[in-house]
PDB file of C-alpha atoms in Angstrom:
ATOM      1  CA  MET A   1     138.176  90.610  24.732  1.00 63.00           C
ATOM      2  CA  GLY A   2     141.214  91.912  26.464  1.00 59.00           C
ATOM      3  CA  GLU A   3     141.603  94.664  23.849  1.00 70.00           C
ATOM      4  CA  LEU A   4     138.139  96.186  24.308  1.00 71.00           C
ATOM      5  CA  ALA A   5     137.824  99.436  26.303  1.00 76.00           C
ATOM      6  CA  ASP A   6     136.274  99.211  29.783  1.00 77.00           C
ATOM      7  CA  VAL A   7     136.566  95.458  29.753  1.00 74.00           C
ATOM      8  CA  PHE A   8     138.825  93.690  32.200  1.00 73.00           C
ATOM      9  CA  LEU A   9     140.089  90.283  31.396  1.00 73.00           C
ATOM     10  CA  TYR A  10     141.161  88.088  34.299  1.00 75.00           C
ATOM     11  CA  THR A  11     142.925  84.822  33.855  1.00 81.00           C
ATOM     12  CA  VAL A  12     142.853  81.930  36.262  1.00 86.00           C
ATOM     13  CA  ASP A  13     146.351  82.984  37.349  1.00 86.00           C
ATOM     14  CA  ASP A  14     145.042  86.487  38.138  1.00 84.00           C
ATOM     15  CA  LEU A  15     142.235  85.051  40.235  1.00 87.00           C
ATOM     16  CA  GLU A  16     144.637  82.766  42.072  1.00 90.00           C
ATOM     17  CA  GLU A  17     146.809  85.789  42.873  1.00 90.00           C
ATOM     18  CA  VAL A  18     143.788  87.682  44.257  1.00 89.00           C
ATOM     19  CA  ILE A  19     142.796  84.655  46.315  1.00 92.00           C
ATOM     20  CA  GLU A  20     146.326  84.312  47.681  1.00 93.00           C
ATOM     21  CA  GLU A  21     146.440  88.013  48.586  1.00 93.00           C
ATOM     22  CA  ASN A  22     143.130  87.624  50.450  1.00 95.00           C
ATOM     23  CA  ARG A  23     144.537  84.610  52.288  1.00 95.00           C
ATOM     24  CA  ARG A  24     147.576  86.643  53.352  1.00 95.00           C
ATOM     25  CA  HIS A  25     145.341  89.461  54.661  1.00 95.00           C
ATOM     26  CA  ARG A  26     143.176  86.989  56.569  1.00 95.00           C
ATOM     27  CA  GLN A  27     146.298  85.374  58.078  1.00 96.00           C
ATOM     28  CA  VAL A  28     147.615  88.776  59.203  1.00 95.00           C
ATOM     29  CA  ALA A  29     144.213  89.556  60.753  1.00 96.00           C
ATOM     30  CA  ALA A  30     144.135  86.132  62.452  1.00 96.00           C
ATOM     31  CA  ASP A  31     147.659  86.683  63.840  1.00 95.00           C
ATOM     32  CA  GLN A  32     146.629  90.091  65.178  1.00 96.00           C
ATOM     33  CA  ALA A  33     143.496  88.613  66.761  1.00 96.00           C
ATOM     34  CA  GLU A  34     145.536  85.834  68.355  1.00 96.00           C
ATOM     35  CA  SER A  35     147.981  88.388  69.723  1.00 96.00           C
ATOM     36  CA  LEU A  36     145.104  90.429  71.212  1.00 96.00           C
ATOM     37  CA  ILE A  37     143.636  87.294  72.799  1.00 96.00           C
ATOM     38  CA  GLU A  38     147.010  86.282  74.279  1.00 96.00           C
ATOM     39  CA  HIS A  39     147.490  89.789  75.683  1.00 96.00           C
ATOM     40  CA  GLY A  40     143.977  89.769  77.154  1.00 96.00           C
ATOM     41  CA  VAL A  41     144.457  86.373  78.780  1.00 96.00           C
ATOM     42  CA  SER A  42     147.831  87.434  80.158  1.00 94.00           C
ATOM     43  CA  SER A  43     146.334  90.635  81.592  1.00 94.00           C
ATOM     44  CA  TRP A  44     143.455  88.699  83.145  1.00 93.00           C
ATOM     45  CA  GLN A  45     145.835  86.179  84.729  1.00 93.00           C
ATOM     46  CA  HIS A  46     148.014  88.986  86.113  1.00 92.00           C
ATOM     47  CA  GLU A  47     144.988  90.769  87.563  1.00 91.00           C
ATOM     48  CA  ARG A  48     143.787  87.506  89.131  1.00 89.00           C
ATOM     49  CA  ARG A  49     147.189  86.944  90.778  1.00 87.00           C
ATOM     50  CA  VAL A  50     147.213  90.515  92.086  1.00 85.00           C
ATOM     51  CA  ARG A  51     143.742  90.061  93.573  1.00 86.00           C
ATOM     52  CA  LEU A  52     144.795  86.844  95.293  1.00 84.00           C
ATOM     53  CA  GLY A  53     147.811  88.638  96.743  1.00 84.00           C
ATOM     54  CA  GLY A  54     145.610  91.535  97.827  1.00 87.00           C
ATOM     55  CA  HIS A  55     143.361  89.193  99.778  1.00 86.00           C
ATOM     56  CA  LEU A  56     146.338  87.708 101.596  1.00 87.00           C
ATOM     57  CA  ILE A  57     147.736  91.174 102.308  1.00 88.00           C
ATOM     58  CA  ARG A  58     144.409  92.322 103.780  1.00 91.00           C
ATOM     59  CA  GLU A  59     144.216  89.247 106.025  1.00 92.00           C
ATOM     60  CA  TYR A  60     147.818  89.700 107.165  1.00 91.00           C
ATOM     61  CA  ARG A  61     147.314  93.395 107.915  1.00 93.00           C
ATOM     62  CA  GLN A  62     144.093  92.673 109.839  1.00 96.00           C
ATOM     63  CA  HIS A  63     145.972  90.092 111.897  1.00 94.00           C
ATOM     64  CA  GLY A  64     148.739  92.594 112.673  1.00 94.00           C
ATOM     65  CA  GLU A  65     146.226  95.303 113.558  1.00 96.00           C
ATOM     66  CA  SER A  66     144.378  92.892 115.855  1.00 95.00           C
ATOM     67  CA  LEU A  67     147.627  92.064 117.656  1.00 95.00           C
ATOM     68  CA  ARG A  68     148.452  95.771 117.880  1.00 95.00           C
ATOM     69  CA  ASP A  69     145.049  96.636 119.330  1.00 96.00           C
ATOM     70  CA  MET A  70     145.176  93.820 121.881  1.00 96.00           C
ATOM     71  CA  THR A  71     148.676  94.796 123.012  1.00 96.00           C
ATOM     72  CA  ARG A  72     147.792  98.512 123.147  1.00 96.00           C
ATOM     73  CA  ASP A  73     144.662  97.843 125.207  1.00 97.00           C
ATOM     74  CA  GLN A  74     146.655  95.776 127.699  1.00 96.00           C
ATOM     75  CA  ALA A  75     149.225  98.579 127.981  1.00 96.00           C
ATOM     76  CA  LEU A  76     146.503 101.171 128.554  1.00 96.00           C
ATOM     77  CA  GLU A  77     145.044  99.009 131.330  1.00 97.00           C
ATOM     78  CA  ARG A  78     148.471  98.832 133.020  1.00 96.00           C
ATOM     79  CA  LEU A  79     148.855 102.600 132.743  1.00 96.00           C
ATOM     80  CA  ALA A  80     145.369 103.077 134.237  1.00 96.00           C
ATOM     81  CA  ARG A  81     146.444 100.905 137.191  1.00 96.00           C
ATOM     82  CA  GLY A  82     149.347 103.295 137.741  1.00 96.00           C
ATOM     83  CA  GLU A  83     152.226 101.142 136.515  1.00 96.00           C
ATOM     84  CA  ASP A  84     155.457 102.864 135.481  1.00 96.00           C
ATOM     85  CA  PRO A  85     154.951 104.241 131.939  1.00 95.00           C
ATOM     86  CA  ALA A  86     158.482 103.308 130.844  1.00 96.00           C
ATOM     87  CA  ALA A  87     157.965  99.723 132.005  1.00 96.00           C
ATOM     88  CA  VAL A  88     154.563  99.592 130.285  1.00 96.00           C
ATOM     89  CA  VAL A  89     156.030 100.851 127.001  1.00 96.00           C
ATOM     90  CA  GLU A  90     158.926  98.397 127.249  1.00 96.00           C
ATOM     91  CA  ARG A  91     156.518  95.513 127.845  1.00 95.00           C
ATOM     92  CA  LEU A  92     154.239  96.695 125.025  1.00 95.00           C
ATOM     93  CA  ALA A  93     157.144  96.721 122.576  1.00 95.00           C
ATOM     94  CA  HIS A  94     158.338  93.302 123.718  1.00 96.00           C
ATOM     95  CA  GLN A  95     154.873  91.709 123.570  1.00 95.00           C
ATOM     96  CA  LEU A  96     154.022  93.214 120.187  1.00 94.00           C
ATOM     97  CA  ALA A  97     157.285  92.039 118.647  1.00 94.00           C
ATOM     98  CA  ASN A  98     156.804  88.532 120.062  1.00 94.00           C
ATOM     99  CA  ARG A  99     153.194  88.327 118.915  1.00 94.00           C
ATOM    100  CA  LEU A 100     154.054  89.512 115.393  1.00 92.00           C
ATOM    101  CA  MET A 101     156.988  87.111 115.070  1.00 93.00           C
ATOM    102  CA  HIS A 102     155.410  84.024 116.660  1.00 94.00           C
ATOM    103  CA  GLN A 103     153.526  82.597 113.662  1.00 92.00           C
ATOM    104  CA  PRO A 104     156.271  83.201 111.069  1.00 92.00           C
ATOM    105  CA  THR A 105     158.854  81.740 113.460  1.00 93.00           C
ATOM    106  CA  GLN A 106     156.733  78.638 114.015  1.00 94.00           C
ATOM    107  CA  SER A 107     156.153  78.273 110.255  1.00 93.00           C
ATOM    108  CA  ILE A 108     159.905  78.464 109.581  1.00 92.00           C
ATOM    109  CA  ARG A 109     160.579  75.801 112.224  1.00 94.00           C
ATOM    110  CA  ASP A 110     157.881  73.554 110.747  1.00 94.00           C
ATOM    111  CA  ALA A 111     159.197  74.088 107.200  1.00 92.00           C
ATOM    112  CA  ALA A 112     162.756  73.316 108.291  1.00 93.00           C
ATOM    113  CA  SER A 113     161.672  70.126 110.047  1.00 93.00           C
ATOM    114  CA  VAL A 114     160.077  68.732 106.865  1.00 94.00           C
ATOM    115  CA  GLU A 115     162.626  70.301 104.500  1.00 92.00           C
ATOM    116  CA  GLU A 116     160.192  72.622 102.692  1.00 91.00           C
ATOM    117  CA  HIS A 117     162.974  74.326 100.752  1.00 92.00           C
ATOM    118  CA  ALA A 118     160.702  76.596  98.694  1.00 92.00           C
ATOM    119  CA  LEU A 119     159.139  78.103 101.805  1.00 91.00           C
ATOM    120  CA  LEU A 120     162.514  78.484 103.486  1.00 90.00           C
ATOM    121  CA  ALA A 121     163.942  80.165 100.386  1.00 91.00           C
ATOM    122  CA  ALA A 122     161.015  82.618 100.227  1.00 90.00           C
ATOM    123  CA  ALA A 123     161.066  83.454 103.938  1.00 90.00           C
ATOM    124  CA  PRO A 124     163.909  86.027 103.889  1.00 89.00           C
ATOM    125  CA  ARG A 125     162.285  87.945 101.045  1.00 88.00           C
ATOM    126  CA  LEU A 126     158.936  87.963 102.844  1.00 87.00           C
ATOM    127  CA  LEU A 127     160.110  88.547 106.396  1.00 87.00           C
ATOM    128  CA  LEU A 128     163.344  90.527 106.325  1.00 87.00           C
ATOM    129  CA  PRO A 129     163.721  94.157 105.300  1.00 86.00           C
ATOM    130  CA  ALA A 130     166.088  95.214 102.564  1.00 81.00           C
ATOM    131  CA  LYS A 131     169.765  95.421 103.576  1.00 73.00           C
ATOM    132  CA  ALA A 132     169.623  99.226 103.752  1.00 62.00           C
ATOM    133  CA  ALA A 133     167.227  98.972 106.717  1.00 54.00           C
ATOM    134  CA  PHE A 134     169.958  97.231 108.726  1.00 56.00           C
ATOM    135  CA  GLU A 135     172.495  99.988 108.238  1.00 61.00           C
ATOM    136  CA  THR A 136     173.387 102.056 111.266  1.00 61.00           C
ATOM    137  CA  PRO A 137     171.933 105.594 111.078  1.00 59.00           C
ATOM    138  CA  PRO A 138     174.570 108.314 110.430  1.00 59.00           C
ATOM    139  CA  ALA A 139     174.080 109.912 113.883  1.00 59.00           C
ATOM    140  CA  ALA A 140     174.684 106.586 115.614  1.00 57.00           C
ATOM    141  CA  LYS A 141     177.791 106.050 113.470  1.00 60.00           C
ATOM    142  CA  ARG A 142     179.147 109.431 114.573  1.00 59.00           C
ATOM    143  CA  ARG A 143     178.531 108.598 118.245  1.00 58.00           C
ATOM    144  CA  GLN A 144     180.270 105.250 117.797  1.00 57.00           C
ATOM    145  CA  LYS A 145     183.209 106.976 116.114  1.00 59.00           C
ATOM    146  CA  ASP A 146     183.403 109.713 118.806  1.00 57.00           C
ATOM    147  CA  ASN A 147     183.349 107.131 121.630  1.00 57.00           C
ATOM    148  CA  SER A 148     185.865 104.773 120.043  1.00 54.00           C
ATOM    149  CA  PRO A 149     189.421 104.705 121.439  1.00 53.00           C
ATOM    150  CA  ALA A 150     191.939 106.529 119.271  1.00 47.00           C
TER     151      ALA A 150
END
C-alpha cells in the first residue's frame, strides 16, 4: 500500500508522533493562557490597591482642606475685627500647622506606647519630606556665609 501513488501509509508510530505533537501544542497554548490569566489577575490586584490608596488620599486631602478652610475663616474674622494683619497671619500659620500635625502626632505616640513597629517604621516615609526639602536654599546659604565671622 505504501508504494501506491496518492496513498499515504501511516503507522502506529506515525500516529503517536502526531498525537505527541498535538499535545505539545496544547501545552504551549495552556502555558500561554495561564500566563495571560496571571497577568490579568496581577493587573486587577494592582488596580484594586491603587483604588484603595486613592480613597485614603481623597479622605486625607478633604480633611486637610477642611482644616485649611476653618483656619482661614477664623483669620478672616480676626482681620474683619481690625486685628493686626501680621499677627493674624502668624496665628493662622501656627494654628494650621498644629491642626495638620495633631492627628499624626497622636497616632505616633499611640503606636510608640504599644510598640507598633510597622506603623513607626512607615511614619517617616509618610510624614516627612525627602531630604532635599530640608536643605537650606542657596540664597540663605549665601547670607549665612556673608554674615559669618572670618
